[in-house]
mmCIF file of C-alpha atoms in Angstrom:
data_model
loop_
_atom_site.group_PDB
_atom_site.id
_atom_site.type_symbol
_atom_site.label_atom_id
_atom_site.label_comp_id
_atom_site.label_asym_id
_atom_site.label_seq_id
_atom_site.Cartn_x
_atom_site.Cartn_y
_atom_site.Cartn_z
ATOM 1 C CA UNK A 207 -17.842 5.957 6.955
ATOM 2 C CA UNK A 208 -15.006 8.585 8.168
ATOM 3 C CA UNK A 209 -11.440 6.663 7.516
ATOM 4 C CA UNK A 210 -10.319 8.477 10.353
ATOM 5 C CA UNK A 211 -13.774 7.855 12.928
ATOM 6 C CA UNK A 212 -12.729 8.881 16.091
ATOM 7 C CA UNK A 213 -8.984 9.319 16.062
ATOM 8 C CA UNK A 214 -7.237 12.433 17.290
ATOM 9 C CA UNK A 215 -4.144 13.752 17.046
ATOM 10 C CA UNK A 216 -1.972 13.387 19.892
ATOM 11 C CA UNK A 217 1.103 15.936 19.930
ATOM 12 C CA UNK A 218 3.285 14.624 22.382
ATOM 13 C CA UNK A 219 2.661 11.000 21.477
ATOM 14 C CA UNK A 220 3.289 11.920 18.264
ATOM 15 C CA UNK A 221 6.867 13.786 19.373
ATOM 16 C CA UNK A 222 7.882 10.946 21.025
ATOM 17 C CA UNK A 223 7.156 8.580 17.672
ATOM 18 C CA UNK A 224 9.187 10.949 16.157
ATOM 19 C CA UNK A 225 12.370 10.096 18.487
ATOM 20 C CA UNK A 226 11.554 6.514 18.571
ATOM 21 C CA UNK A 227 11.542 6.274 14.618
ATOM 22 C CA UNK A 228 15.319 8.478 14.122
ATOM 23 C CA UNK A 229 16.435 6.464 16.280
ATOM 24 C CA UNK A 230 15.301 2.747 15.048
ATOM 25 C CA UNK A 231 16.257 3.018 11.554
ATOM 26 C CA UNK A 232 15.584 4.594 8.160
ATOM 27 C CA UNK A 233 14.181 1.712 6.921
ATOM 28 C CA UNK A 234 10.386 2.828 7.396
ATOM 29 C CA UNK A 235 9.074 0.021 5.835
ATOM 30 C CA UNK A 236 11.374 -2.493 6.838
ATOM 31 C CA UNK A 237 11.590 -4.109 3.660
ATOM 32 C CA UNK A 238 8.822 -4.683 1.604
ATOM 33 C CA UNK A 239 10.735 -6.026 2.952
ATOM 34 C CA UNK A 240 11.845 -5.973 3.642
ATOM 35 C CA UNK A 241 17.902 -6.664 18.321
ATOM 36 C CA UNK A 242 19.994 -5.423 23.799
ATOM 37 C CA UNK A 243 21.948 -4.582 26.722
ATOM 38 C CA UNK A 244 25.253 -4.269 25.405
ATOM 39 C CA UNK A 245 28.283 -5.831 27.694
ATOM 40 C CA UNK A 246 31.503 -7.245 26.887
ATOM 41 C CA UNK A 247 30.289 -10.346 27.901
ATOM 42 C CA UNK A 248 26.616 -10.767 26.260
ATOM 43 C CA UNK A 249 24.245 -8.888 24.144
ATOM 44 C CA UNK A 250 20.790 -9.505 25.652
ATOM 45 C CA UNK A 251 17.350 -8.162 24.504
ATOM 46 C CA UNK A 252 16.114 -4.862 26.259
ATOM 47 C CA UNK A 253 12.616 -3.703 25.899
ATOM 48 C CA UNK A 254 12.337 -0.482 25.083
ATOM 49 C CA UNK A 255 8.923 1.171 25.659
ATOM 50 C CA UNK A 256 9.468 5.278 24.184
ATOM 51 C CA UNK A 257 6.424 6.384 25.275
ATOM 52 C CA UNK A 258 4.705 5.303 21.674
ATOM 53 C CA UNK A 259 0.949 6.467 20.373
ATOM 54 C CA UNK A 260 -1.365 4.532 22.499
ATOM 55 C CA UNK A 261 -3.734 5.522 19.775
ATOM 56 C CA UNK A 262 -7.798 5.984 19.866
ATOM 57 C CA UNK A 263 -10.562 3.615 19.571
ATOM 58 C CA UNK A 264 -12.031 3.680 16.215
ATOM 59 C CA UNK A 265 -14.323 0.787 15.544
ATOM 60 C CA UNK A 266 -12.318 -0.756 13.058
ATOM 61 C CA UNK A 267 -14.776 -3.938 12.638
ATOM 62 C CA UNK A 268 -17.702 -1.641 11.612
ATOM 63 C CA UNK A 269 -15.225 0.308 8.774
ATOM 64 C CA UNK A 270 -16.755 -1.292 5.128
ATOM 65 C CA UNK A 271 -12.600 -1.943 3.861
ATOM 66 C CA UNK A 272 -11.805 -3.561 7.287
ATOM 67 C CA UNK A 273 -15.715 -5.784 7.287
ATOM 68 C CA UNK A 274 -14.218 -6.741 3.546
ATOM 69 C CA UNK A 275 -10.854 -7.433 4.860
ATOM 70 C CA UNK A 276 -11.982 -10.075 7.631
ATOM 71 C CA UNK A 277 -14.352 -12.241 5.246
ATOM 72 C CA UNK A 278 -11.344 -12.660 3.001
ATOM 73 C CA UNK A 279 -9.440 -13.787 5.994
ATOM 74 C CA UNK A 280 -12.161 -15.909 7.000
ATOM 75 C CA UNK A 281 -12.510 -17.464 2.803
ATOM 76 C CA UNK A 282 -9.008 -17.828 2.478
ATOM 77 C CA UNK A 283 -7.607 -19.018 5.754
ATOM 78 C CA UNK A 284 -10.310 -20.440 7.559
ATOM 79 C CA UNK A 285 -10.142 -17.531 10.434
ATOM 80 C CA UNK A 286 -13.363 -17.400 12.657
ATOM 81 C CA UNK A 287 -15.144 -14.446 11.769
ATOM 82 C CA UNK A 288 -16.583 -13.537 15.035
ATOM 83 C CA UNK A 289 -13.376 -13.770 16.703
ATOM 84 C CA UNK A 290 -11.664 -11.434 13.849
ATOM 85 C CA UNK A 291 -14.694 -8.656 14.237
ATOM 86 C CA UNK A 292 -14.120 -8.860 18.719
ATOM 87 C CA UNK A 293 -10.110 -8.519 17.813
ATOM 88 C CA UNK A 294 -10.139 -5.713 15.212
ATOM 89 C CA UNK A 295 -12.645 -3.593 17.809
ATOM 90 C CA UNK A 296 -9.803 -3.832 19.845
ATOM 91 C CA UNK A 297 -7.884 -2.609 17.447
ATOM 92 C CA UNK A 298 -6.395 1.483 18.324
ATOM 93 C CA UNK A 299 -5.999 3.713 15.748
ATOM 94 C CA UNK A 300 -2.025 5.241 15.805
ATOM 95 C CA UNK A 301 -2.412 8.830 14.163
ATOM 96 C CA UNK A 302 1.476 9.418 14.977
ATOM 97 C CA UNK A 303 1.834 6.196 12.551
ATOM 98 C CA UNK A 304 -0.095 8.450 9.885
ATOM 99 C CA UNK A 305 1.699 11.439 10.402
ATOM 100 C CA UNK A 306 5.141 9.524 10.095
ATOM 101 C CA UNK A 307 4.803 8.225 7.263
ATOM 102 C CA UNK A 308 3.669 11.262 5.312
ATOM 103 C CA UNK A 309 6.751 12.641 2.893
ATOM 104 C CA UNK A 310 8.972 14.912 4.007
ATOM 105 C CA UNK A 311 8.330 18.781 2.945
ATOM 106 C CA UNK A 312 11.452 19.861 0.508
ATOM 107 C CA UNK A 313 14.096 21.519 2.518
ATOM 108 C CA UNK A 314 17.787 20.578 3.122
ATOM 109 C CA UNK A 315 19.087 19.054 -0.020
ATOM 110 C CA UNK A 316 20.297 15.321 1.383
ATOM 111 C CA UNK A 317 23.529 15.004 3.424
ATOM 112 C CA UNK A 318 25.607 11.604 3.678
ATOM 113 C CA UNK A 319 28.173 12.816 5.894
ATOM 114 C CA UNK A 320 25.294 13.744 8.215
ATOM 115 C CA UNK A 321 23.609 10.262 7.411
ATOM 116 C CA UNK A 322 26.723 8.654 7.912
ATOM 117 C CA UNK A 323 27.450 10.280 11.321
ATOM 118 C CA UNK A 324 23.999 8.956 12.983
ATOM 119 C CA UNK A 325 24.802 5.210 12.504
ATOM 120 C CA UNK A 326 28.920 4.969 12.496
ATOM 121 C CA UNK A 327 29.392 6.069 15.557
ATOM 122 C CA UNK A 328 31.282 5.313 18.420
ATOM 123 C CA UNK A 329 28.436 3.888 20.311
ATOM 124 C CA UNK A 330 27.317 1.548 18.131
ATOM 125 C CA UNK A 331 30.729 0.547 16.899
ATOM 126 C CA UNK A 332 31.312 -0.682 20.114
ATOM 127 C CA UNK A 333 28.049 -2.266 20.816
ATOM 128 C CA UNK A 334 28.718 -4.049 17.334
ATOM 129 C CA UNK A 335 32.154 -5.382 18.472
ATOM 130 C CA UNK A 336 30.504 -6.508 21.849
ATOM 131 C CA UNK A 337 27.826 -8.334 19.393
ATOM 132 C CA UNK A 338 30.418 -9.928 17.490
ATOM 133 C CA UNK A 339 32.604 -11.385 20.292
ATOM 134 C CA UNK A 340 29.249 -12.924 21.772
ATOM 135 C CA UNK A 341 27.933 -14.216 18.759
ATOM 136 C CA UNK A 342 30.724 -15.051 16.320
ATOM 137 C CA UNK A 343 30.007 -18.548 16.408
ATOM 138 C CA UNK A 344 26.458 -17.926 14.794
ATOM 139 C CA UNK A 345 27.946 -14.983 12.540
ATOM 140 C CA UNK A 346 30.816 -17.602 11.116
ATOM 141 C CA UNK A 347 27.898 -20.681 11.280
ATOM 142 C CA UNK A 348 25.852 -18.292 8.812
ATOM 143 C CA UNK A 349 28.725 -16.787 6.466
ATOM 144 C CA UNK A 350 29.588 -20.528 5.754
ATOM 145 C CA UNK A 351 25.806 -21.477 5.168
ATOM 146 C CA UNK A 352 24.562 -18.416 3.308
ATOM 147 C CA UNK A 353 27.819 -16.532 2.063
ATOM 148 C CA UNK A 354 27.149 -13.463 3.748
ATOM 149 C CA UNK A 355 30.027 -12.081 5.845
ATOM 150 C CA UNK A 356 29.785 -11.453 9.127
ATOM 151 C CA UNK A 357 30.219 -7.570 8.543
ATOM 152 C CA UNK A 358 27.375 -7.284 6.769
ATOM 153 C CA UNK A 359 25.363 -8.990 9.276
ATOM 154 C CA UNK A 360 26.308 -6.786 12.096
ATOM 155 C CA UNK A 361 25.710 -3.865 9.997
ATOM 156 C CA UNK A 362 22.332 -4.430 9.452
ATOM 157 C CA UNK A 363 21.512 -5.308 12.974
ATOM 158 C CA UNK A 364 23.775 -2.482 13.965
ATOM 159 C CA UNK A 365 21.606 0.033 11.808
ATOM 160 C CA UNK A 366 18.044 -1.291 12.132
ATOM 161 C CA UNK A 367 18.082 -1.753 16.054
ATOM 162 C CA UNK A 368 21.729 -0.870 17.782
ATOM 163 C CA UNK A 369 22.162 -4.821 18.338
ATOM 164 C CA UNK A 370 18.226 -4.466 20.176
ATOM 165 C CA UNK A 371 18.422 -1.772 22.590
ATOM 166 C CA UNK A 372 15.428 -0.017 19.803
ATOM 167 C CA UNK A 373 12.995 -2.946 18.089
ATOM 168 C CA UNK A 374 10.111 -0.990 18.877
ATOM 169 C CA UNK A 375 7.125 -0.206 20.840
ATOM 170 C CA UNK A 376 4.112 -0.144 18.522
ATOM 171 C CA UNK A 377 1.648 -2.714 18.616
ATOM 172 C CA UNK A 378 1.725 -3.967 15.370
ATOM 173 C CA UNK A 379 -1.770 -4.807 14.570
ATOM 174 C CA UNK A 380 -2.675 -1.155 15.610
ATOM 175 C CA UNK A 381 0.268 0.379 13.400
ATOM 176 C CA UNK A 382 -0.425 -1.835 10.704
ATOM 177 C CA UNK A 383 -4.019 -2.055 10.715
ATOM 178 C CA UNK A 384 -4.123 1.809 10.317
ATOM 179 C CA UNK A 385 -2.050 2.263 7.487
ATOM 180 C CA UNK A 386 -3.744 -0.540 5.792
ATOM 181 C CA UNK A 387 -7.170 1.429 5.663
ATOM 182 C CA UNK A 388 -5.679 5.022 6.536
ATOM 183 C CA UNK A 389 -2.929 5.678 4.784
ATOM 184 C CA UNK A 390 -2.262 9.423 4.156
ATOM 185 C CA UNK A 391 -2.915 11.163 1.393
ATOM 186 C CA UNK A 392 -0.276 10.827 -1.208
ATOM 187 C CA UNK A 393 0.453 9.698 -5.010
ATOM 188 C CA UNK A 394 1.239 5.585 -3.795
ATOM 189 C CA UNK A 395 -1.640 5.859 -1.196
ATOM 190 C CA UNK A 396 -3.262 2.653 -2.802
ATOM 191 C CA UNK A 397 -0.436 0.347 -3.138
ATOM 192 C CA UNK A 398 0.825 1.333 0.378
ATOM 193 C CA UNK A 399 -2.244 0.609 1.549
ATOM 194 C CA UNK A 400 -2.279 -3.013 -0.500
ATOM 195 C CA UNK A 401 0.842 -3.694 0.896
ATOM 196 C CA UNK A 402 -0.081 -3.117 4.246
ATOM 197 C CA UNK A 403 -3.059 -4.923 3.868
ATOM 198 C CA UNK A 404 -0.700 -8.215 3.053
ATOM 199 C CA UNK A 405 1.089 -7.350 5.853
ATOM 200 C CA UNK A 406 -1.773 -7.460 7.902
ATOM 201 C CA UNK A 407 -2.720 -10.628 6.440
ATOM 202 C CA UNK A 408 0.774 -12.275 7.510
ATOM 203 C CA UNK A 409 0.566 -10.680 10.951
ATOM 204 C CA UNK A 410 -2.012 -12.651 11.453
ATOM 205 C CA UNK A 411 -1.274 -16.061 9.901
ATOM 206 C CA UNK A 412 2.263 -15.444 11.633
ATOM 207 C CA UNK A 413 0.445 -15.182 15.455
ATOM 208 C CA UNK A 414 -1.500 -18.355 13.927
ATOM 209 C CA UNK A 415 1.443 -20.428 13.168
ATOM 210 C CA UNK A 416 3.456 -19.203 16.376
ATOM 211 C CA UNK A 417 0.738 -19.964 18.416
ATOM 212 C CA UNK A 418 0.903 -15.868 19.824
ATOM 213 C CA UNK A 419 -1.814 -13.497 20.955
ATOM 214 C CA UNK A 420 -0.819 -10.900 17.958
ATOM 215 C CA UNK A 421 -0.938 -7.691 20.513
ATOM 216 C CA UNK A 422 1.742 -9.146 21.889
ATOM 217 C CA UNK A 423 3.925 -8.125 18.829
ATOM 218 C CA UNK A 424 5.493 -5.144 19.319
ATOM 219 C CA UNK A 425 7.421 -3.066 16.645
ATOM 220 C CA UNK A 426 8.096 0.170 14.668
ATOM 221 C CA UNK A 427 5.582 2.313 13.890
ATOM 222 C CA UNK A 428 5.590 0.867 10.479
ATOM 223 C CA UNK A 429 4.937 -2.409 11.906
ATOM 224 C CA UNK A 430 8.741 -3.926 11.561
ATOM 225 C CA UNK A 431 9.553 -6.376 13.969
ATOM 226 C CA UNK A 432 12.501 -7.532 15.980
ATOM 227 C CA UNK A 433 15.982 -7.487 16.326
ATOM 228 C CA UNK A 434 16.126 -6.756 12.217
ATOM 229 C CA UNK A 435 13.418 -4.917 11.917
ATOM 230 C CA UNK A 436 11.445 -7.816 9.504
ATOM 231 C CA UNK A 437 8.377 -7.142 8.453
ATOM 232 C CA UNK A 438 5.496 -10.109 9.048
ATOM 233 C CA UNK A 439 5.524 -11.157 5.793
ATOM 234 C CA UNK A 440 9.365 -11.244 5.414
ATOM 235 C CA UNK A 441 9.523 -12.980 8.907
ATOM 236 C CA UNK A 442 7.382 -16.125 7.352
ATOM 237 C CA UNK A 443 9.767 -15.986 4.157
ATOM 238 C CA UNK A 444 12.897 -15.285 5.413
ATOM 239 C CA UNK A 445 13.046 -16.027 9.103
ATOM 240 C CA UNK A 446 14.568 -19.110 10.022
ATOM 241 C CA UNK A 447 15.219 -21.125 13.504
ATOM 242 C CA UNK A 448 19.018 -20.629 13.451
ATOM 243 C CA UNK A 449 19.047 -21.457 17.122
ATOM 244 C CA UNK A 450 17.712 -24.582 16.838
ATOM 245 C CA UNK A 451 14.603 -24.544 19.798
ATOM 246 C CA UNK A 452 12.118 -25.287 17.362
ATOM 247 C CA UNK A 453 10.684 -21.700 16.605
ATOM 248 C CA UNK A 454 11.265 -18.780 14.755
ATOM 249 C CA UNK A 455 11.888 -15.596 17.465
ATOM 250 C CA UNK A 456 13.410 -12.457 15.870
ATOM 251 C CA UNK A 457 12.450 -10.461 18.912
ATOM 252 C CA UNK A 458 13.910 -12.375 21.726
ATOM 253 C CA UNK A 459 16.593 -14.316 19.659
ATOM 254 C CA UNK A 460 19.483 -12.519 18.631
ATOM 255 C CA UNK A 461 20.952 -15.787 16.955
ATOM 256 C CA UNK A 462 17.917 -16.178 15.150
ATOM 257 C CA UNK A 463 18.187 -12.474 13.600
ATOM 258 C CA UNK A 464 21.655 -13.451 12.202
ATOM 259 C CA UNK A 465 20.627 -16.490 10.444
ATOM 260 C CA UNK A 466 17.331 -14.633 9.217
ATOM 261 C CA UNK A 467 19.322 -11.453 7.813
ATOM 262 C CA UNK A 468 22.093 -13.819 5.958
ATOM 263 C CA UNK A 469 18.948 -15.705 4.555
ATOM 264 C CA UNK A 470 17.153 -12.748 3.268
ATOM 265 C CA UNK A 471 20.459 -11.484 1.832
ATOM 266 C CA UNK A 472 20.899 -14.749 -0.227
ATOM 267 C CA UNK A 473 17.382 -15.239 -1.305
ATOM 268 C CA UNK A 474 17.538 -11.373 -2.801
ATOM 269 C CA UNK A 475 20.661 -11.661 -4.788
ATOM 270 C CA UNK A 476 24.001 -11.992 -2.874
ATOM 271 C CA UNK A 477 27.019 -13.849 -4.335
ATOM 272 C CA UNK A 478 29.423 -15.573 -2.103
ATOM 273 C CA UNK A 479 32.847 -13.908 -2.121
ATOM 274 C CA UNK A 480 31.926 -11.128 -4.791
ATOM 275 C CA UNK A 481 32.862 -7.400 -3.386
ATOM 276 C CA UNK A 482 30.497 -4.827 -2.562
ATOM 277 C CA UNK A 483 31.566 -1.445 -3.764
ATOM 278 C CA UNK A 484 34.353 1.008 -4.750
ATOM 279 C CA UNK A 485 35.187 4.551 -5.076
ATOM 280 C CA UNK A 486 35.263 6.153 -8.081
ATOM 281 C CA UNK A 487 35.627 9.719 -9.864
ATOM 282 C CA UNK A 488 34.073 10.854 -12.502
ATOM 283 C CA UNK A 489 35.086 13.257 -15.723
ATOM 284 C CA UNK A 490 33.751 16.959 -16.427
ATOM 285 C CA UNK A 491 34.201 16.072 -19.618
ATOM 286 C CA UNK A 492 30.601 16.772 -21.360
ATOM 287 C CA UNK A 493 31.688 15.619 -24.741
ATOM 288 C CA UNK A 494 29.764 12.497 -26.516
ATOM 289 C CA UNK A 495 32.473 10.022 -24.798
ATOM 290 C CA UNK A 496 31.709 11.338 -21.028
ATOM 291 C CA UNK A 497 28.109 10.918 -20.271
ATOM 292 C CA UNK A 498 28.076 9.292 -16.916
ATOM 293 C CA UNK A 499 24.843 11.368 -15.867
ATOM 294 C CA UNK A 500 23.159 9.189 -17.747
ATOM 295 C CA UNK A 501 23.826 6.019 -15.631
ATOM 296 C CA UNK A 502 22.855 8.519 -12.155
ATOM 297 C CA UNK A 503 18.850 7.214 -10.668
ATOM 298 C CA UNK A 504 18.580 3.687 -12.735
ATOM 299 C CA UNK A 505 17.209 1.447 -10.282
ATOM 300 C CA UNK A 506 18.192 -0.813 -7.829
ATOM 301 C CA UNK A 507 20.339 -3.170 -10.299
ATOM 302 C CA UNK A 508 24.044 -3.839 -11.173
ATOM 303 C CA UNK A 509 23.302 -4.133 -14.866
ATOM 304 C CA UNK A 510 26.150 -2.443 -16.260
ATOM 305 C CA UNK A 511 30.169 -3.488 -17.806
ATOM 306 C CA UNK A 512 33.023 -1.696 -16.790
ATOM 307 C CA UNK A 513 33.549 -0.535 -20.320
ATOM 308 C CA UNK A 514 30.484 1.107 -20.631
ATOM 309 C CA UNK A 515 30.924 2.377 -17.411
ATOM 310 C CA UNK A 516 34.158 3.956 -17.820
ATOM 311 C CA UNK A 517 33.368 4.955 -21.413
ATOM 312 C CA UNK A 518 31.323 7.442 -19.988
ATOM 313 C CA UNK A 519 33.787 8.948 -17.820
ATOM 314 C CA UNK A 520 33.695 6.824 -14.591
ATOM 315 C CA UNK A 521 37.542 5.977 -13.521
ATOM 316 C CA UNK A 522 37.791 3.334 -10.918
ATOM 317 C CA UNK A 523 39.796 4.304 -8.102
ATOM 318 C CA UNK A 524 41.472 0.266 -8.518
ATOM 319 C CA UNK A 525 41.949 -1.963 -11.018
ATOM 320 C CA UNK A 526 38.602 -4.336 -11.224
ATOM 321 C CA UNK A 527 37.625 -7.315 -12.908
ATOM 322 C CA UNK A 528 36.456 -6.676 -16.306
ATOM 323 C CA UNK A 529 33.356 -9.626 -16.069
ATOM 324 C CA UNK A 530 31.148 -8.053 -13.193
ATOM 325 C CA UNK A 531 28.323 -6.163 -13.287
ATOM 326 C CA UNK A 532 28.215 -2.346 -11.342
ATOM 327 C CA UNK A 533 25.742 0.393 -10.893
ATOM 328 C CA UNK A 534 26.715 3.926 -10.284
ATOM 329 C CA UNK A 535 25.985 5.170 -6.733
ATOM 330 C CA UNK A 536 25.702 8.834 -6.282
ATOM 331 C CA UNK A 537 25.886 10.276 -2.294
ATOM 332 C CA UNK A 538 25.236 14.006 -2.481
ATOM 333 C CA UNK A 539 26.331 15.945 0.545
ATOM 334 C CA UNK A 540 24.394 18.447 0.993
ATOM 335 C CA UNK A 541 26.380 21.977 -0.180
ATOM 336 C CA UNK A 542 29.460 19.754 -0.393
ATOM 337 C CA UNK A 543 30.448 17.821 -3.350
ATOM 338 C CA UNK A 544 29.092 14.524 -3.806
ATOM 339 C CA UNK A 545 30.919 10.908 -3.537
ATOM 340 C CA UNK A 546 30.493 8.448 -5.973
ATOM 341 C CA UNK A 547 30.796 4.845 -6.216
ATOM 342 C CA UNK A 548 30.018 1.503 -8.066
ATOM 343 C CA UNK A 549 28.259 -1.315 -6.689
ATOM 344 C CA UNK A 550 28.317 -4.727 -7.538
ATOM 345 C CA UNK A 551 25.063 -7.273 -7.305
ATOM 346 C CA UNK A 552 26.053 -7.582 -3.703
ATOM 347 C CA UNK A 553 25.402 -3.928 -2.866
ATOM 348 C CA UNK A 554 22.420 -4.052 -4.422
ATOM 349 C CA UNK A 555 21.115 -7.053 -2.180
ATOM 350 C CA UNK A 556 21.553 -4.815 0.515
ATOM 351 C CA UNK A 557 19.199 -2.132 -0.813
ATOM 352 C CA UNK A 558 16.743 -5.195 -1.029
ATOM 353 C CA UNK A 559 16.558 -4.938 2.344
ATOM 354 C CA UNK A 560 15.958 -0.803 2.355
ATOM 355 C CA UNK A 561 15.878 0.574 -1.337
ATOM 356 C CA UNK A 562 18.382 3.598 -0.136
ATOM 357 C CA UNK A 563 21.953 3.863 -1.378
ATOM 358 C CA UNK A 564 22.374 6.001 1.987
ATOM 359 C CA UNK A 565 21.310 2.992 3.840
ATOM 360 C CA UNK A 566 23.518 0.254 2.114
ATOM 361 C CA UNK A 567 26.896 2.469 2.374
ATOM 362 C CA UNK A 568 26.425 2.940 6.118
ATOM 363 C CA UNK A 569 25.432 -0.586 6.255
ATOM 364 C CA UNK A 570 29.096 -1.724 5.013
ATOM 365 C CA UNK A 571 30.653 1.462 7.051
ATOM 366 C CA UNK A 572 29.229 0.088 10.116
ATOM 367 C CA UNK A 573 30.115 -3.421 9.673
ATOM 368 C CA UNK A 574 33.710 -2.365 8.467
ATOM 369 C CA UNK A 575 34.039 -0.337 11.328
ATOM 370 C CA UNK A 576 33.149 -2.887 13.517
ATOM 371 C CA UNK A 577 35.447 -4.977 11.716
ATOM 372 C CA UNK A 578 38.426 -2.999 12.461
ATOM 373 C CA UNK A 579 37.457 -2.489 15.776
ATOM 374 C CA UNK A 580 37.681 -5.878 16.692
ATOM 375 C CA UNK A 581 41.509 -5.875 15.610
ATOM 376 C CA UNK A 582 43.481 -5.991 18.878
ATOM 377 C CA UNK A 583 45.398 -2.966 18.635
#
């Protein structure tokens, strides 16, 4: 059977994917994970339909992976297999989705300065500060329960979805269902394809639990959902009923996003009260004593004392305390020189949420911006 069946590609579909996805976020999976009508009164949720793949019929229930997929469903969660087989023929197959998520060709070395530009901005700063005056109540209700500040909150929101005015307008089980039995061609094919398949999996026990027709969900085109951009797995995990009416709603409930991104935040490593990151330069020394290369690309983890840090050549830009943790954090700028920073445990709990160092500085630029917005001048 043809992975691909009848699907065809669909140019302008796919340019208008394209737009929809630079604008959402750069978090194209969400997070392994791991949003409105802005007014100086009230945030509220807008819809925004940009034109997304409509995708092609492709007789999903008849593909061998997808037949497998629905008697697991059926062995391990009781689902009725007759009504899985009539849902997954309804099923559309989004070739844009495909073509998104294939890698980049090598071009333009990467830019933070241009990064940066795209998401601290004057537009969202302001939709941020409008957030924050209507929901500081929930923001303060959350830093006290969780430990996040309210910053960081608005900085995630702020980057996945500009405060949702762009959650999305993928159906999710066609997004999801398609890179879960289509993904392209490249070296993590399988495990993408694994994860999507859980993902599948909790898009359907969520619509289950919440008691929703699952085409209803509407998303990225990486199947991320809601105000911050959770996936469906990290929505049954992580999502929590921070407006008290009984249910979880990340697409409609902008207090429930809050509570949900402070949550996911402390369950993946964030310490109350510990700083995030600071600036740092680094020696051209290459002798023995100044290797600091060697601490550049190790993973997502402050593991790291200050003495072996600066022992290598890195020179704090303050005076820190000499019992935390750091990792060094390396922004190249295109033709420019780079910047460079340490982070502590709680910069890496935002990289938890997108594994990007890009993404967690303009996280905290965002929220700091917003921040100092807020000041009355």
């Amino acid at each position: 059977m043809s992975m691909k069946s009848t699907a065809r590609l669909r140019p302008i579909a796919q340019l208008c994917a394209l737009v929809l996805a630079i604008s959402i976020s750069p978090n194209l999976l969400a997070q392994q994970s791991s949003g409105g009508k802005a007014s100086a009164a009230k945030v509220s949720v807008r819809k925004t339909m940009n034109n997304a793949d409509d995708g092609e019929f492709a007789n999903f229930a008849d593909w061998k992976e997808v037949s497998a997929f629905i008697d697991q469903m059926v062995e391990k969660h009781g689902f009725n297999r007759s009504e899985l087989v009539t849902m997954f023929n309804k099923v559309r197959y989004i070739d844009s989705a495909i073509q998104l998520m294939k890698p980049a060709p090598a071009s333009k070395p990467k830019n933070w300065a241009a990064y940066r530009a795209r998401f601290v901005e004057p537009v969202r700063i302001q939709a941020g500060v409008d957030f924050w005056n209507t929901y500081a109540d929930a923001l303060n209700r959350a830093e006290v329960q969780y430990g996040v500040p309210a910053e960081i909150i608005v900085g995630i929101i702020g980057v996945e979805t500009v405060y949702g005015r762009n959650v999305g307008s993928f159906r999710v089980m066609d997004a999801i269902t398609t890179l879960a039995f289509d993904y392209p061609n490249t070296p993590t094919r399988e495990a993408r394809m694994s994860f999507f398949r859980g993902e599948l999996e909790n898009t359907l026990l969520y619509a289950r639990e919440s008691g929703i027709d699952p085409f209803t969900l509407l998303g990225s085109y990486a199947g991320a959902i809601g105000w911050p951009q959770f996936m469906p797995s990290s929505i049954r995990q992580y999502g929590v009923d921070f407006d008290g009416k009984g249910k979880i709603d990340l697409r409609n409930s902008p207090v429930d996003a809050i509570g949900s991104v402070a949550h996911y935040l402390a369950e993946h490593g964030w310490k109350t009260g510990m700083p995030i990151v600071f600036p740092v330069t680094l020696s051209t020394d290459t002798s023995a004593e100044n290797r600091w290369q060697a601490f550049i690309g190790q993973g997502l983890e402050a593991k790291y004392s200050l003495d072996e840090l600066t022992a290598a050549g890195v020179v704090p830009g303050v005076v820190l305390p000499g019992d935390m943790r750091f990792g060094l954090i390396d922004l190249q700028n295109g033709q420019n020189p780079a910047e460079y920073w340490i982070g502590t445990e709680n910069f890496y709990a935002i990289t938890q949420y997108n594994r990007s160092f890009f993404y967690a500085m303009s996280v905290v630029d965002l929220g700091r911006a917003v921040r100092v917005a807020r000041i009355p001048q």
